[in-house]
mmCIF file of C-alpha atoms in Angstrom:
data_model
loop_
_atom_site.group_PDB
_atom_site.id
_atom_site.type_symbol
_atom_site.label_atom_id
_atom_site.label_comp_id
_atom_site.label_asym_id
_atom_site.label_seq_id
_atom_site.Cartn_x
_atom_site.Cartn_y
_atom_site.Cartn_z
ATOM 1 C CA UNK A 1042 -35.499 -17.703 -9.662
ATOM 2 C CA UNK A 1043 -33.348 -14.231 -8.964
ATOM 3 C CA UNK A 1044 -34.189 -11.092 -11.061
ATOM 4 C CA UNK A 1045 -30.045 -11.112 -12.910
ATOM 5 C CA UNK A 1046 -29.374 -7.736 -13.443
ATOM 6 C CA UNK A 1047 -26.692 -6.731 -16.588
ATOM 7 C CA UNK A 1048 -24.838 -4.572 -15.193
ATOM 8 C CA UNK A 1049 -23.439 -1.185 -16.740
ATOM 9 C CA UNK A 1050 -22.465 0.903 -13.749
ATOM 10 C CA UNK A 1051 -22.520 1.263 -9.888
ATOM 11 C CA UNK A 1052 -23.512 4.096 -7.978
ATOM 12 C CA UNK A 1053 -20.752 4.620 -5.038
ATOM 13 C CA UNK A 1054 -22.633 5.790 -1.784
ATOM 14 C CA UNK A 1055 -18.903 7.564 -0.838
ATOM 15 C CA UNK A 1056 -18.137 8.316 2.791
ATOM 16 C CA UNK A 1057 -21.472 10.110 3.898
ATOM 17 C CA UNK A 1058 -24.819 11.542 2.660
ATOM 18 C CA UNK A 1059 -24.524 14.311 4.864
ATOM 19 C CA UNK A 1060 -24.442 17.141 1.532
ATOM 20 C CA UNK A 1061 -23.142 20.224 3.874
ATOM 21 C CA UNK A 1062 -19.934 17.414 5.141
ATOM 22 C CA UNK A 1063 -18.847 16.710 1.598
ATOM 23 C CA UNK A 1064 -17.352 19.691 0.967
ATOM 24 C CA UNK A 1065 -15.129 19.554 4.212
ATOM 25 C CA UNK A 1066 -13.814 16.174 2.746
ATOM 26 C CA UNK A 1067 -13.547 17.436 -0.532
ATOM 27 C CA UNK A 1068 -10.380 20.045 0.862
ATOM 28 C CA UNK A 1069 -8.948 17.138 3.260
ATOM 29 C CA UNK A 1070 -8.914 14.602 0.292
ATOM 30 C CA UNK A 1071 -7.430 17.182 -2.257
ATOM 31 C CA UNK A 1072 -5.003 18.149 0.508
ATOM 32 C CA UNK A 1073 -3.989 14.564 1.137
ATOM 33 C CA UNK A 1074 -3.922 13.354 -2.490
ATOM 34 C CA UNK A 1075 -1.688 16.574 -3.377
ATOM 35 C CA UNK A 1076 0.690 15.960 -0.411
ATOM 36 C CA UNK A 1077 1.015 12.289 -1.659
ATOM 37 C CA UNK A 1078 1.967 13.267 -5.338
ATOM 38 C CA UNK A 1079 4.390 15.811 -4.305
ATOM 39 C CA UNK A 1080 5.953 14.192 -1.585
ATOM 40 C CA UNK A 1081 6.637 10.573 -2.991
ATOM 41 C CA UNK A 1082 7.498 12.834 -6.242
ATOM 42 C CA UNK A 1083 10.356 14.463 -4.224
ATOM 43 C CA UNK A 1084 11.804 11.270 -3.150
ATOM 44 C CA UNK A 1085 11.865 9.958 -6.500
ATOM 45 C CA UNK A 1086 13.850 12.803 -8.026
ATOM 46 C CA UNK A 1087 15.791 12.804 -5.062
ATOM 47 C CA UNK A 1088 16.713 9.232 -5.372
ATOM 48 C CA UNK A 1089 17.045 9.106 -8.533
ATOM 49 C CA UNK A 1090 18.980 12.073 -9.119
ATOM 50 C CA UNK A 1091 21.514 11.843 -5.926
ATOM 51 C CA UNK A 1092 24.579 9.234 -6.863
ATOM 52 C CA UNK A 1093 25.051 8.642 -3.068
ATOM 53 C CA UNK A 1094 21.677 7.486 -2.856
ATOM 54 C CA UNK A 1095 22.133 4.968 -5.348
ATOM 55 C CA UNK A 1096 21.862 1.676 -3.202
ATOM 56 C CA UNK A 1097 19.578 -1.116 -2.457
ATOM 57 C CA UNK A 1098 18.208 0.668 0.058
ATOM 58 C CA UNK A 1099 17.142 3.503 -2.008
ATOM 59 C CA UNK A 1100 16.081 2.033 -4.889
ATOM 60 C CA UNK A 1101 13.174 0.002 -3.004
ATOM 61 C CA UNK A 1102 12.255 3.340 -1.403
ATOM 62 C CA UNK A 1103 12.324 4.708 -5.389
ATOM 63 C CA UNK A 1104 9.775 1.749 -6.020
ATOM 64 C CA UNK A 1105 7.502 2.617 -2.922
ATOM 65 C CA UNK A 1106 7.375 6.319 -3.345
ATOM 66 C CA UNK A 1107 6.213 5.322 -7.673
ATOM 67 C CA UNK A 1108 3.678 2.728 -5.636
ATOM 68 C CA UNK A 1109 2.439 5.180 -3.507
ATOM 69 C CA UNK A 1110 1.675 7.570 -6.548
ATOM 70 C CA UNK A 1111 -0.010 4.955 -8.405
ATOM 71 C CA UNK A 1112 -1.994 3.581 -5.437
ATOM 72 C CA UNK A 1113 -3.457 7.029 -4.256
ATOM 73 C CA UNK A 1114 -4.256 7.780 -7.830
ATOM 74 C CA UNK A 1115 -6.550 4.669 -8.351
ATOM 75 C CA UNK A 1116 -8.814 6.000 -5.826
ATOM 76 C CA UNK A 1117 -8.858 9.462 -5.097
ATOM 77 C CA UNK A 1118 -9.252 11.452 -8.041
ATOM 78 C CA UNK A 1119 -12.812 9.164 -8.537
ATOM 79 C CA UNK A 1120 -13.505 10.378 -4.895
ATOM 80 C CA UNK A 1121 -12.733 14.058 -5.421
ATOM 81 C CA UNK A 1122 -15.203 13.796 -8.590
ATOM 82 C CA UNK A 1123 -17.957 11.884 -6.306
ATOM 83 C CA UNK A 1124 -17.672 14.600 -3.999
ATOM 84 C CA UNK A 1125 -18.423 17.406 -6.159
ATOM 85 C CA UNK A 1126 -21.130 16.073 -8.405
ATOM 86 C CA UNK A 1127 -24.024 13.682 -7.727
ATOM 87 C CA UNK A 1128 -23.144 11.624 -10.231
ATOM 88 C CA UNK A 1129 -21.297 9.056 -8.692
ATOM 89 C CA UNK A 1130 -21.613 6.560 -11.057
ATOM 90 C CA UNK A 1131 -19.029 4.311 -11.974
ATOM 91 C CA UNK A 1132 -19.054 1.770 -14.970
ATOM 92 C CA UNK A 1133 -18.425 -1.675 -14.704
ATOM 93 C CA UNK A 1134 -15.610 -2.123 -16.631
ATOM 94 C CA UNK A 1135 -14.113 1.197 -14.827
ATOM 95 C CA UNK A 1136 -15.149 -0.626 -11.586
ATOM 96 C CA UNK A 1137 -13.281 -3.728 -12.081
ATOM 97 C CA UNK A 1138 -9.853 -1.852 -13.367
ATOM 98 C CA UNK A 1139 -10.329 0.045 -10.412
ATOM 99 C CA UNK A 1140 -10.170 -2.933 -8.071
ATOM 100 C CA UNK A 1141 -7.823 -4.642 -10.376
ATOM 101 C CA UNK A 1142 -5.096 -1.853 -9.329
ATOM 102 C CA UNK A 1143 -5.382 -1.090 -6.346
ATOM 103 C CA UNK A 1144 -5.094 -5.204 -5.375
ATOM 104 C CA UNK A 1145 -1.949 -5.112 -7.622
ATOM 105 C CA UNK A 1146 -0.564 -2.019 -6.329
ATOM 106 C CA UNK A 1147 -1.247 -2.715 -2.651
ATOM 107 C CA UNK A 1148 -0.275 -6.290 -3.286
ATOM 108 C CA UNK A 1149 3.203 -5.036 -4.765
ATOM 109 C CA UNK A 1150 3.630 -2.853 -1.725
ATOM 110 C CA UNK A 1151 3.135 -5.827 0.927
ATOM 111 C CA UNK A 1152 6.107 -7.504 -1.297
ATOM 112 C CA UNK A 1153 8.185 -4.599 -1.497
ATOM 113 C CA UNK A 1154 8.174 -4.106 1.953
ATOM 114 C CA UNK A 1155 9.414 -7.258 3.100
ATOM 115 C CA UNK A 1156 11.739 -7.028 0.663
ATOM 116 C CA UNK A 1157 13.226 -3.654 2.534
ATOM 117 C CA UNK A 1158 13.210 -5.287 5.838
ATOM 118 C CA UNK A 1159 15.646 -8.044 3.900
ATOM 119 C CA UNK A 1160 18.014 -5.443 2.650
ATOM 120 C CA UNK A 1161 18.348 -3.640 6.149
ATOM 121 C CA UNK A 1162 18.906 -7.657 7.454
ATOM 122 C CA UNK A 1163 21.392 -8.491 4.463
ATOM 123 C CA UNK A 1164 22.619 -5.105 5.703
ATOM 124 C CA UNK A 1165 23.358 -5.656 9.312
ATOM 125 C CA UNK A 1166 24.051 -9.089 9.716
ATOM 126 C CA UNK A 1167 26.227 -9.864 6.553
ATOM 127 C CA UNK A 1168 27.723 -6.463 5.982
ATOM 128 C CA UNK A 1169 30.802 -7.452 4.057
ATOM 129 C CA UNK A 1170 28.482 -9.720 1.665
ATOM 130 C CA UNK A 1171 25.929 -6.830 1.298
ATOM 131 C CA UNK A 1172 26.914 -5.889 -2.250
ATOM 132 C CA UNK A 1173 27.216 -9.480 -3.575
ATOM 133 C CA UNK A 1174 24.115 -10.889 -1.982
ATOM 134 C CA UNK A 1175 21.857 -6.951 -3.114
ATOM 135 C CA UNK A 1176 23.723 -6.449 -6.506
ATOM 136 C CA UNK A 1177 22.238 -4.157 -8.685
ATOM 137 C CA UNK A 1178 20.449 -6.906 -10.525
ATOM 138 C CA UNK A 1179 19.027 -8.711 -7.360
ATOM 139 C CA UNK A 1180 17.580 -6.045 -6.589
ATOM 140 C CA UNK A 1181 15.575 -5.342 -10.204
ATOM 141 C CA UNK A 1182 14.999 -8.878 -9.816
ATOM 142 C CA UNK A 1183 13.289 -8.540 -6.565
ATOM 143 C CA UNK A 1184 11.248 -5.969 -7.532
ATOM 144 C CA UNK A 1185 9.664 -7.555 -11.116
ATOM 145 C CA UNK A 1186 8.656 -10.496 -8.979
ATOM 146 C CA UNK A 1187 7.215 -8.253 -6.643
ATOM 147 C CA UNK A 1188 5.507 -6.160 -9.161
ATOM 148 C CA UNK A 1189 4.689 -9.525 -11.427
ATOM 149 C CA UNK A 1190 3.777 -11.436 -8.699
ATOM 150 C CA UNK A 1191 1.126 -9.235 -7.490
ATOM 151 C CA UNK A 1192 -0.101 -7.966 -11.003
ATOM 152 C CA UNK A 1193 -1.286 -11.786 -11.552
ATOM 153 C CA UNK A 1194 -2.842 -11.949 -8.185
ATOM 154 C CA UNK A 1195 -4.586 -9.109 -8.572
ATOM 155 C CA UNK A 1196 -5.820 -10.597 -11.635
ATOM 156 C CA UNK A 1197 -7.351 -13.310 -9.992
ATOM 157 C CA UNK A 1198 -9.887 -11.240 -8.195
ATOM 158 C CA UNK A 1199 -10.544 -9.215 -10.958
ATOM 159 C CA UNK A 1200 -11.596 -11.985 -13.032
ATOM 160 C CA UNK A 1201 -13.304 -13.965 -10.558
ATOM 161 C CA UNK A 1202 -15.091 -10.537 -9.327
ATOM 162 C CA UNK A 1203 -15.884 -9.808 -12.669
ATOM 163 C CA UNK A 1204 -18.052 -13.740 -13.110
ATOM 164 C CA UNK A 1205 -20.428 -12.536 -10.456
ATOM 165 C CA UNK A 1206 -24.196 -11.810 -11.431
ATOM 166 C CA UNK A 1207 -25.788 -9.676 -9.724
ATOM 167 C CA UNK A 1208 -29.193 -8.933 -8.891
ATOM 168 C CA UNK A 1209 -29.793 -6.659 -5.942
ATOM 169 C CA UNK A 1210 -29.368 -2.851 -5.290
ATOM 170 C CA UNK A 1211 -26.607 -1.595 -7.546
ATOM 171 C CA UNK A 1212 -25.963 1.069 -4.643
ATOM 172 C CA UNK A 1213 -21.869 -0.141 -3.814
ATOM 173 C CA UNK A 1214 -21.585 0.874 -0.361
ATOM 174 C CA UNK A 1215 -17.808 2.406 -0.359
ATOM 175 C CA UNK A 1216 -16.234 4.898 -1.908
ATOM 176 C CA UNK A 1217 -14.366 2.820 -4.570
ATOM 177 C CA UNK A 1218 -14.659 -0.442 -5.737
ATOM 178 C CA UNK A 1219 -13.051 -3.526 -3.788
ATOM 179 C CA UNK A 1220 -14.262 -6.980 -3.690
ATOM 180 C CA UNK A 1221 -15.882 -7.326 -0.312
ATOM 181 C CA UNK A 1222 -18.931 -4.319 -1.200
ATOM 182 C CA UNK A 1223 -19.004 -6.040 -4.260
ATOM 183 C CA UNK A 1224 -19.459 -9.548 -2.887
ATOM 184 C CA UNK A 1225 -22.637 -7.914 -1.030
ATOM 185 C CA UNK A 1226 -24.652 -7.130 -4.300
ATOM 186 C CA UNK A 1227 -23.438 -10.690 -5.810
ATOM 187 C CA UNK A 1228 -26.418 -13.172 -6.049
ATOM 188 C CA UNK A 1229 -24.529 -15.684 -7.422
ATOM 189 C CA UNK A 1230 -21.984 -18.264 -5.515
ATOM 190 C CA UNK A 1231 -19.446 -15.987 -3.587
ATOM 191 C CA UNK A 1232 -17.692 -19.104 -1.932
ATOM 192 C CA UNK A 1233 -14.805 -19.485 -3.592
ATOM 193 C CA UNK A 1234 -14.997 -15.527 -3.880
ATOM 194 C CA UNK A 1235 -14.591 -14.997 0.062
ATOM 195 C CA UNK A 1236 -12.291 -17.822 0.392
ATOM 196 C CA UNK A 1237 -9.411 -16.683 -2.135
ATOM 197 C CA UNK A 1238 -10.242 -13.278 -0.249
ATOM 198 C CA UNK A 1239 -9.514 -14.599 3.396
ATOM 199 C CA UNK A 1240 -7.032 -17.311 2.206
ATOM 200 C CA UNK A 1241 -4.742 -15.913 -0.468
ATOM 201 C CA UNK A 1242 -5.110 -11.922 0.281
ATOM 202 C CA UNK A 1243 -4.948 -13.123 3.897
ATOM 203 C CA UNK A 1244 -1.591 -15.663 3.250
ATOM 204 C CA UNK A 1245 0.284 -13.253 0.834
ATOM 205 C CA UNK A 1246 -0.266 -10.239 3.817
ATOM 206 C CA UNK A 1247 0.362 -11.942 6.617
ATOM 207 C CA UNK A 1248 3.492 -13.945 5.041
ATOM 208 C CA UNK A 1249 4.840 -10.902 3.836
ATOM 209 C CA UNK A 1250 4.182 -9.545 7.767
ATOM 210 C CA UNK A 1251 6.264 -12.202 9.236
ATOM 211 C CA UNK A 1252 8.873 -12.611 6.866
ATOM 212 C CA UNK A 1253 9.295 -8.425 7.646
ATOM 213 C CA UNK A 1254 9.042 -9.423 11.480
ATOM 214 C CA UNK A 1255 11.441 -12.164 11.308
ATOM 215 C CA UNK A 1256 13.664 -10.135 9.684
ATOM 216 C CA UNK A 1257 13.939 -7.571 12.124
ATOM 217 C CA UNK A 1258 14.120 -10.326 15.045
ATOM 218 C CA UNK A 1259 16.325 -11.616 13.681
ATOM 219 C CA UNK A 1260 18.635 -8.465 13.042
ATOM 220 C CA UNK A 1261 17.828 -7.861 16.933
ATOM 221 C CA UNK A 1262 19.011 -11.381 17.740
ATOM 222 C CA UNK A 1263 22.424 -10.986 15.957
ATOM 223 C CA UNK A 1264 23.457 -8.392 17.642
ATOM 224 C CA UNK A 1265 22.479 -8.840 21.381
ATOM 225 C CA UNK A 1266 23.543 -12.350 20.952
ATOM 226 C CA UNK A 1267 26.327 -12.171 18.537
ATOM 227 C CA UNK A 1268 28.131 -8.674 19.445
ATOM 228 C CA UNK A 1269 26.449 -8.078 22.846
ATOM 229 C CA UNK A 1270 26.494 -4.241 21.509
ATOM 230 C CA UNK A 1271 23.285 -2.147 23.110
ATOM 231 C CA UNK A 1272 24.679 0.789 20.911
ATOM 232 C CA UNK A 1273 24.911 -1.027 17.933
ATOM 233 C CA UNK A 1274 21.344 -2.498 18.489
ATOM 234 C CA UNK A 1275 20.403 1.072 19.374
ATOM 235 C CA UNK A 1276 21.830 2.207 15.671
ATOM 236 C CA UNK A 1277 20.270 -0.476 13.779
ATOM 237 C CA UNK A 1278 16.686 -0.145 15.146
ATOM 238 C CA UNK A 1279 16.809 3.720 14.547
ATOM 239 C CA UNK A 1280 17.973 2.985 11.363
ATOM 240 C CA UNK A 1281 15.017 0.905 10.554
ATOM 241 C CA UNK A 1282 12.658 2.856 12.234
ATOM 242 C CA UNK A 1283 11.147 4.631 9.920
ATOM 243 C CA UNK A 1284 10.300 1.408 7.648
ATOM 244 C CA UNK A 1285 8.748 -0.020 11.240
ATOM 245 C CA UNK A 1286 6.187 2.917 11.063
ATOM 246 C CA UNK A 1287 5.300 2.270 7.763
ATOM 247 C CA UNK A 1288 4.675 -1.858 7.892
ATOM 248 C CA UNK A 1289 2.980 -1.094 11.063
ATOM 249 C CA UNK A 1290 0.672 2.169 9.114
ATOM 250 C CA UNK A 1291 -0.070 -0.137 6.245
ATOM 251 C CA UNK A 1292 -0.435 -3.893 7.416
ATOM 252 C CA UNK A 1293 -2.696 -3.005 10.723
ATOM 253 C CA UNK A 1294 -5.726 -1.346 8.718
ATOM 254 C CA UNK A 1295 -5.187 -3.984 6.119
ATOM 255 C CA UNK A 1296 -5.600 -6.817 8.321
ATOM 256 C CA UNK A 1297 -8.333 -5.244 9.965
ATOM 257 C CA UNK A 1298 -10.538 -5.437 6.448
ATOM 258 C CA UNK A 1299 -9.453 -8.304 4.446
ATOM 259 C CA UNK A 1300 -8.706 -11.132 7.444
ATOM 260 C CA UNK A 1301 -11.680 -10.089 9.781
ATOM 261 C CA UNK A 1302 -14.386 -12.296 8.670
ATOM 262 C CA UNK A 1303 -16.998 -9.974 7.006
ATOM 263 C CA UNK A 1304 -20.650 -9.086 9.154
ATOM 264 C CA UNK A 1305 -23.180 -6.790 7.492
ATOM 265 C CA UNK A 1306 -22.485 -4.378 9.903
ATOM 266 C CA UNK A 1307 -18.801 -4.083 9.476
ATOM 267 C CA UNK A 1308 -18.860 -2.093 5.801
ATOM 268 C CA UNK A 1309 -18.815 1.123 7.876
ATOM 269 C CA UNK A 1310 -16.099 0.069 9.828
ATOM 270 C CA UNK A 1311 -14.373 -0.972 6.777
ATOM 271 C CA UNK A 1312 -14.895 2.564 4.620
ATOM 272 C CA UNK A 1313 -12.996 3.996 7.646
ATOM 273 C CA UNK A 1314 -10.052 1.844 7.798
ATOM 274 C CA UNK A 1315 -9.744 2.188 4.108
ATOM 275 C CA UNK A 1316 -9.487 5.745 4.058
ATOM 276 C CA UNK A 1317 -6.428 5.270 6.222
ATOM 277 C CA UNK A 1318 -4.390 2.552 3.949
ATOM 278 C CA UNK A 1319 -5.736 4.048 0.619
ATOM 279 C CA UNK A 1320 -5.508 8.186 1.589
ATOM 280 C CA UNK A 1321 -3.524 8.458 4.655
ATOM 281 C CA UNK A 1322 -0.655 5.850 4.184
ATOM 282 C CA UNK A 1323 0.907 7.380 0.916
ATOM 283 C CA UNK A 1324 1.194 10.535 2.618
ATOM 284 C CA UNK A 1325 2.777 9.576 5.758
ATOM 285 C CA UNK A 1326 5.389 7.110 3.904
ATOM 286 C CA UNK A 1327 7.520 10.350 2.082
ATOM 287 C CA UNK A 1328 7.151 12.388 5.624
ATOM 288 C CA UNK A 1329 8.474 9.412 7.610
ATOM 289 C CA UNK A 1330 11.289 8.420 5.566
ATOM 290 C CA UNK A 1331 12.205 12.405 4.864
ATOM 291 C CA UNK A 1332 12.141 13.257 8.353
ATOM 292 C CA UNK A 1333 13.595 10.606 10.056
ATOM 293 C CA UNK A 1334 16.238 10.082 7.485
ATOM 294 C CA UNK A 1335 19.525 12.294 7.616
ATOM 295 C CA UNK A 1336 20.448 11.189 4.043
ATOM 296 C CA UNK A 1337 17.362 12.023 2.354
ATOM 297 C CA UNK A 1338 17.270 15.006 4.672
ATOM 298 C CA UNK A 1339 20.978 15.998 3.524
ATOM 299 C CA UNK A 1340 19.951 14.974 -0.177
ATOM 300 C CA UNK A 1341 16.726 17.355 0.188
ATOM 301 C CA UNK A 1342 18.500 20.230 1.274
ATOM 302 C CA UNK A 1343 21.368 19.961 -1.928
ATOM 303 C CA UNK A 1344 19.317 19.453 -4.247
ATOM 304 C CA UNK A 1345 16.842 22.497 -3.616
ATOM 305 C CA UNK A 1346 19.975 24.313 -2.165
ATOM 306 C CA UNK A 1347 21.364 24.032 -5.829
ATOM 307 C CA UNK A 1348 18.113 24.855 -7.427
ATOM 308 C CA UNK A 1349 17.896 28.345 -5.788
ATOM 309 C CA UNK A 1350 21.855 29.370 -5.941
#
């Protein structure tokens, strides 16, 4: 019979040993985490405080930039604190609210994103039924599901993550707490662990992929095949090029670690691919949509223009 351990804490083994690298990622996690915060922060207030951003549109690029806060926040501050000290504990119950959020936050952001590609369809293809069919109160609608939705799936991993005993090293090997490192020190049954993992995590992404995909084939169908206009296909995809970059930014690293069947030699590949979908990807979503979009752009420029009369 197995040795059960109680469990009180973890001790995160964080990106490297190395001591004299640490404080190199110390300034590009700071830098990142700061850029994040300020940058979704600035779209906020812009959205919320320009009236000619008040659409559809905007208000599920409102709810990504609050995501984006939230879902950087879960992780890095614990990492900037691992970083500098060599306690890198983390508690159990701190553990488990740590994965609880950032499966409900990155959960919400799969949904939302769909959701946008919808709008820009709804946008394109039924232009004079945009404001019936995205009303003010579809839209909030949309989003509680989304936000709803994935709080309760989240939940489910939580919960079931949270049954485990476990029995080996206590040594998690990632820099925060997800369910497939923590699978690995499980000695209990982590069947029906690994298959909501692959199944659900893997059906909710992936349907939420394709039902953004269709979405934009759609849009490209309607109007080579409907109004045989290159420049009005040329419009549209610039239009909804900057929410291309960020499906493609947040669904290929998340693919890569939750439907790849797991191998004990693929947690090192996976601490990787999480820094990009859990660092990288809430900085880059504020810089793509600000750069590439003239409204925001135009909204930017009033708004501090005004500030500095």
């Amino acid at each position: 019979m197995e040795n059960v351990t109680t469990v009180n804490e973890f001790l995160l083994l964080g990106l490297t040993s190395v001591q004299e690298l640490q404080p190199f990622f110390f300034v590009i996690f700071l830098v990142l985490y700061l850029i994040s915060l300020v940058g979704n922060g600035a779209i906020l207030v812009i959205v919320t405080s320009e009236p000619k951003l008040h659409s559809p549109m905007y208000f599920f690029l409102g709810n990504l930039s609050c995501l984006d806060i939230c879902y950087s926040s879960v992780t890095l501050p614990k990492v900037l604190i691992t970083l500098l000290s060599t306690h890198r504990t983390i508690s159990f119950l701190g553990c488990i609210t740590q994965l609880h959020f950032f499966h409900f936050l990155g959960c919400s952001e799969a949904t939302l994103l769909a959701m946008m590609a919808f709008d820009r369809f709804v946008a394109i293809c039924y232009p004079l039924r945009y404001t019936v069919i995205m009303s003010p109160q579809v839209c909030v609608l949309l989003a509680a599901v989304a936000w709803l939705t994935s709080f309760f799936y989240a939940l489910m991993h939580s919960v079931m993550t949270a049954r485990l005993s476990f029995c080996h090293s206590l040594k998690l090997n990632h820099f925060f707490c997800d369910v497939k490192p923590l699978l690995e020190l499980a000695c209990s049954n982590t069947l029906l662990n690994q298959w909501l993992l692959t199944i659900v995590t893997g059906s909710i992404a992936m349907g939420a992929f394709f039902l953004t995909l269709l979405s934009y084939l759609y849009v490209v169908g309607f109007l080579l095949f409907e109004h045989r206009s290159y420049r009005m296909l040329h419009k549209a995809l610039s239009t909804c090029a900057s929410h291309l970059m960020v499906v493609c930014l947040f669904y290929g690293p998340v693919g890569f670690t939750y439907i790849r069947p797991a191998s004990a030699t693929s947690m090192t590949q996976d601490r990787m691919v999480a820094v990009i979908y859990s660092a990288v990807t809430p900085v880059m979503n504020p810089l793509i949509y600000t750069l590439r979009n003239k409204e925001v752009r135009l909204a930017l420029k009033k708004i501090f223009g005004r500030k500095f009369c």
